[in-house]
Coordinates of C-alpha atoms in Angstrom, one line a residue:
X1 CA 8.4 21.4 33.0
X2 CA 5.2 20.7 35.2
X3 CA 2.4 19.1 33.3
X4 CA -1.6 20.7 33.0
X5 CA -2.2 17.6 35.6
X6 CA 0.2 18.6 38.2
X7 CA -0.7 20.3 41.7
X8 CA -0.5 24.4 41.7
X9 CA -0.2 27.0 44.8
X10 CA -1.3 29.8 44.7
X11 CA -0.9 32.0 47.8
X12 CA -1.0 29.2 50.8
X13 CA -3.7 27.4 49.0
X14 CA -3.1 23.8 46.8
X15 CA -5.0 22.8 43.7
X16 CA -5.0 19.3 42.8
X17 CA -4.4 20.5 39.0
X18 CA -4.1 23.6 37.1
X19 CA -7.5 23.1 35.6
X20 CA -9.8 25.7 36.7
X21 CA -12.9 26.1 35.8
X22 CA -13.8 30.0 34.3
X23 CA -16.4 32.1 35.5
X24 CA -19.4 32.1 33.0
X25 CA -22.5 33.8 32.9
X26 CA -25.7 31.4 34.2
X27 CA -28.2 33.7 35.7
X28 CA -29.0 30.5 38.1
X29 CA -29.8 33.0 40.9
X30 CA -33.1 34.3 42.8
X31 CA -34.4 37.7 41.5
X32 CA -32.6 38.8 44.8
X33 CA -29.4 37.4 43.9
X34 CA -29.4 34.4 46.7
X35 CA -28.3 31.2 45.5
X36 CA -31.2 28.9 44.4
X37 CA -30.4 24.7 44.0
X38 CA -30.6 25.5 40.3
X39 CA -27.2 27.2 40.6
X40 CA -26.0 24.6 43.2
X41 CA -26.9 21.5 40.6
X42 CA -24.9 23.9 37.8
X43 CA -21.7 24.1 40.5
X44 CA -21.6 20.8 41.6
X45 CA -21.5 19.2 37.8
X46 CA -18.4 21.6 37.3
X47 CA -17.2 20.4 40.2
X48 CA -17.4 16.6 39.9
X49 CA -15.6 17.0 35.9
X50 CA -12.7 16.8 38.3
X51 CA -11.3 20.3 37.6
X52 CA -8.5 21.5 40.9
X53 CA -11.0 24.9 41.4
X54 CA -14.6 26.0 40.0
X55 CA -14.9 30.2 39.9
X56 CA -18.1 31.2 40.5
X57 CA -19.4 33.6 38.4
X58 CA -19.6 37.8 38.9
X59 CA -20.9 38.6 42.9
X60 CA -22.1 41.9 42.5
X61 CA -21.3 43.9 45.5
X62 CA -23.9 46.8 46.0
X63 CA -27.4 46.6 44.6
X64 CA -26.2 49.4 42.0
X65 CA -23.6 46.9 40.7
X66 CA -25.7 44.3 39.1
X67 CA -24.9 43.3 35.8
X68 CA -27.7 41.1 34.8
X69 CA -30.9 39.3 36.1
X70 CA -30.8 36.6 38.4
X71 CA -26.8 37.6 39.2
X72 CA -25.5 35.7 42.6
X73 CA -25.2 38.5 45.0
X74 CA -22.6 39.1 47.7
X75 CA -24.1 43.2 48.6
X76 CA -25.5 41.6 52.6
X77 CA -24.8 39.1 55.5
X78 CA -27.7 37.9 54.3
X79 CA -26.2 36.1 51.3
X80 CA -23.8 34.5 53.3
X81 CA -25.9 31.4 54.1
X82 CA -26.4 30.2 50.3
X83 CA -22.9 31.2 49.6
X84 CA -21.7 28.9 52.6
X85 CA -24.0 26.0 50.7
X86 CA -22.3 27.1 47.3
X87 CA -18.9 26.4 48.4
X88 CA -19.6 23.3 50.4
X89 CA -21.1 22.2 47.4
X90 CA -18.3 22.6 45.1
X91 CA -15.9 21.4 48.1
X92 CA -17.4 17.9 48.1
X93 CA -17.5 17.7 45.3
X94 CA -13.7 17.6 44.9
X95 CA -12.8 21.3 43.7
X96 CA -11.5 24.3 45.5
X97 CA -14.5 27.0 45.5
X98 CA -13.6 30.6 44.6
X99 CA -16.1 33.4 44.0
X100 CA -15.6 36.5 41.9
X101 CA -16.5 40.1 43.4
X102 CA -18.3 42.4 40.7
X103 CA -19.3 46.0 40.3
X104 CA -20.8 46.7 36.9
X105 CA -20.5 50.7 37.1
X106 CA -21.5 52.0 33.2
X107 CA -22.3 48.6 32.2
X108 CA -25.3 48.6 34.2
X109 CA -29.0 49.0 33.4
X110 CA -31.6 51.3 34.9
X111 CA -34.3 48.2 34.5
X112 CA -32.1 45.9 36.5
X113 CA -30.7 48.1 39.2
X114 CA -34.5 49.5 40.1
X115 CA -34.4 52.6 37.9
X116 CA -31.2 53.6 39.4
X117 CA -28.9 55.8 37.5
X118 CA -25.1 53.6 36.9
X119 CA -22.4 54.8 38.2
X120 CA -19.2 55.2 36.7
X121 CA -15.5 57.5 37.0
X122 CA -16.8 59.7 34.6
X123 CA -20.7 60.7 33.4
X124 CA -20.8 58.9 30.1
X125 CA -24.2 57.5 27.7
X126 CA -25.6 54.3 29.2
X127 CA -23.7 51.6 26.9
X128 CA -27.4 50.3 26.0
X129 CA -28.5 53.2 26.0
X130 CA -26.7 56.4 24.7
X131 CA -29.8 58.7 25.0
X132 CA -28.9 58.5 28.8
X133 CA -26.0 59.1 30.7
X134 CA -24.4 57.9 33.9
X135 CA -23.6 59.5 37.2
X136 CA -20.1 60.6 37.8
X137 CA -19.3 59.0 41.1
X138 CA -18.5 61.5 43.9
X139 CA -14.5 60.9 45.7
X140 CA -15.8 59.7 49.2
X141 CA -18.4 57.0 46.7
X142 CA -15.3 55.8 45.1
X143 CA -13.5 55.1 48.6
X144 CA -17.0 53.4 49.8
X145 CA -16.7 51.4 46.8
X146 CA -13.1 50.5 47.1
X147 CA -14.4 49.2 50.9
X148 CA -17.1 47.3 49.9
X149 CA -15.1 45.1 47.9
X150 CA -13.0 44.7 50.8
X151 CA -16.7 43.8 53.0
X152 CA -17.7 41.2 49.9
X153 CA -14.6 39.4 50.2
X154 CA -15.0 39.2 53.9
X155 CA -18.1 37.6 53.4
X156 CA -17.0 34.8 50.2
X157 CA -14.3 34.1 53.0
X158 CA -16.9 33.6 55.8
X159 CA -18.6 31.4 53.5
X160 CA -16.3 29.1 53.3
X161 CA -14.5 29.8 49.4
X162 CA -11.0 28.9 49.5
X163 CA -10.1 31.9 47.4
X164 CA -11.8 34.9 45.6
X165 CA -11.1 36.6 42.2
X166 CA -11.8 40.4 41.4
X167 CA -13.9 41.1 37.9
X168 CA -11.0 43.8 37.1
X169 CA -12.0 43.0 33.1
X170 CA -14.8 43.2 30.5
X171 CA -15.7 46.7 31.5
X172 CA -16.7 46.5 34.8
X173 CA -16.1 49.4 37.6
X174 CA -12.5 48.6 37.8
X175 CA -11.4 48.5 34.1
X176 CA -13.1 51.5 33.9
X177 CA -11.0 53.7 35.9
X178 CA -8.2 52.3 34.2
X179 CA -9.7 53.2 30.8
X180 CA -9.4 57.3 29.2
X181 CA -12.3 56.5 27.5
X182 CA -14.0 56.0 31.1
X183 CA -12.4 58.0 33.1
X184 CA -11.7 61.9 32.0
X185 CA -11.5 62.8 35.8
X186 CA -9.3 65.5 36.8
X187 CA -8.9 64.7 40.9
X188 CA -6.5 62.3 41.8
X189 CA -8.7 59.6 40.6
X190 CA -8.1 60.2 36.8
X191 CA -4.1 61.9 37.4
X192 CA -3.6 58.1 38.4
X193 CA -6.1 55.9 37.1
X194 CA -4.6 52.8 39.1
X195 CA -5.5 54.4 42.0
X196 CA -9.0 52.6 42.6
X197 CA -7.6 49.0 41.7
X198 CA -5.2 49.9 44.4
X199 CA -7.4 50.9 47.2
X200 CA -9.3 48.0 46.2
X201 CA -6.4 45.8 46.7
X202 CA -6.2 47.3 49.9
X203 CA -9.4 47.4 51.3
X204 CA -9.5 43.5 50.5
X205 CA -6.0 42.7 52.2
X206 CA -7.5 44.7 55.5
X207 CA -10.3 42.7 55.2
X208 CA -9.1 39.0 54.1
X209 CA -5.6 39.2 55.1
X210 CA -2.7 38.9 53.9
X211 CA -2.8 35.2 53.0
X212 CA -6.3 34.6 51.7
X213 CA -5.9 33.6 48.0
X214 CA -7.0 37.0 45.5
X215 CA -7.0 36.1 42.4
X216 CA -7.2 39.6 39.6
X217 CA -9.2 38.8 36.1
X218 CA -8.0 41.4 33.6
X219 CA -8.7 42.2 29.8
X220 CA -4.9 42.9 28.8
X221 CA -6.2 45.4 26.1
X222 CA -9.0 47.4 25.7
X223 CA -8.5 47.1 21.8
X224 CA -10.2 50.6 20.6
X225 CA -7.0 52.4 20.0
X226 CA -5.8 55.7 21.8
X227 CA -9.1 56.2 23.6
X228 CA -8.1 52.4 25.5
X229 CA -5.3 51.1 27.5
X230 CA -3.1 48.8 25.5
X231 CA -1.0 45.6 26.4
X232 CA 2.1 47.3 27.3
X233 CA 0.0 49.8 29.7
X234 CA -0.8 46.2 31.4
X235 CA 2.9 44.7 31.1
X236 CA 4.9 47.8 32.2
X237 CA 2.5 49.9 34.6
X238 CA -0.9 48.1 35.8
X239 CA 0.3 44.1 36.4
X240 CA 3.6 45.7 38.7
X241 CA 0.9 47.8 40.7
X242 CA -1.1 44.8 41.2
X243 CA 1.3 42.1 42.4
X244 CA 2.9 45.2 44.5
X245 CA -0.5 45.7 46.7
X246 CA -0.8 41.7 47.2
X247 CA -2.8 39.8 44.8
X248 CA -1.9 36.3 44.7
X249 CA -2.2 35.7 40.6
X250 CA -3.4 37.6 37.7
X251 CA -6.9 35.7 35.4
X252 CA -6.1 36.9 31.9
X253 CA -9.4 37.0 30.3
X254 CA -9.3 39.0 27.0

């Protein structure tokens, strides 16, 4: 049986171990989201514990997507330099570097997304919020989106990150159109609410390749009953789905 200390592969990639560092909230970044040596001194200390890969904490993907203040950004080539730095920090440090690719969708808030209105499957109250409600996304938003992850990963890859993960969990976009309390749609986006994670999974393969390392956090269960997805939605319909567009290994988070 192979130990905690033993080498892993995932896709064509090695880890030294099958300790990996989490992604965790910091908030080390600039108000723009570029990466500041605050977060690079926060990287490199995970790195040198001697963990085989450090996941960098939720990239948000489009300016609308930002979860919380000070959030590394991935939305332009213009984060691409401080990303490169990120990696080859972690790298030298003796860890494989992976980034996670976010969209926060309904989780989002008007004050940190300029007074923007968050996006979501379905028009729903803010989650802070429930005097205010979201903005149903339109079909060809949902394929931009589904592309854009596809562009983000592109650009962790151009950086220099040996792998990337996809925020899939904790209420983000993507567990959202998996969830009936989300996503009430009646076009082809709420008939089969797998759809999105799958053009996502294929945007990023046309992007990436079909080798790069994609790593897929989920939350198993939503745990609020009917109005949720429940473990055996996971087991029997989503995971299957997931490992049949090409990720490379499923996160469970929650």
């Amino acid at each position: 049986m192979p130990k905690i200390s033993d080498p892993i592969q995932i896709s064509k990639l090695t880890l030294k171990n099958r300790y990996v560092k989490a992604p965790t909230v910091c908030g080390h970044a600039s108000e723009e989201g570029f990466v500041s040596d605050r977060l690079l001194d926060l990287y490199q200390a995970e790195a040198r514990g001697g963990v085989g890969m450090v996941i960098c904490h939720a990239a948000f993907i489009r300016q609308d997507g930002q979860g919380f203040r000070s959030q590394t950004g991935i939305y332009d080539d213009k984060c691409i330099n401080g990303l490169n730095r990120l990696a080859e920090t972690i790298q030298a440090a003796g860890a494989r570097a992976a980034i996670q690719i976010f969209h926060a969708g309904a989780i989002a808030q008007p004050k940190i997304i300029g007074g923007r209105t968050p996006v979501s499957p379905s028009s729903i109250p803010l989650f802070l919020d429930p005097t205010q409600k979201t903005r149903a996304l339109e079909d060809e938003e949902i394929e931009e989106l589904a592309r854009l992850y596809g562009v983000a990963c592109a650009r962790a890859k151009e950086a220099g990150f040996d792998a990337v993960e996809i925020h899939a969990c904790h209420g983000s976009l993507i567990q959202q159109f998996l969830s009936p309390s989300f996503n009430s749609r009646t076009d082809r986006w709420g008939e089969d609410r797998l759809l999105f994670a799958r053009r996502v999974i294929q945007e990023i393969r046309k992007a990436i390749g079909p080798d790069f390392p994609l790593l897929w956090r989920i939350s198993a269960e939503e745990f609020i009953g009917a109005k949720g997805f429940t473990l055996k939605d996971t087991i029997e319909s989503f995971l299957p789905a997931y490992l049949q567009e090409g990720i490379s290994c499923v996160d469970v988070s929650a």
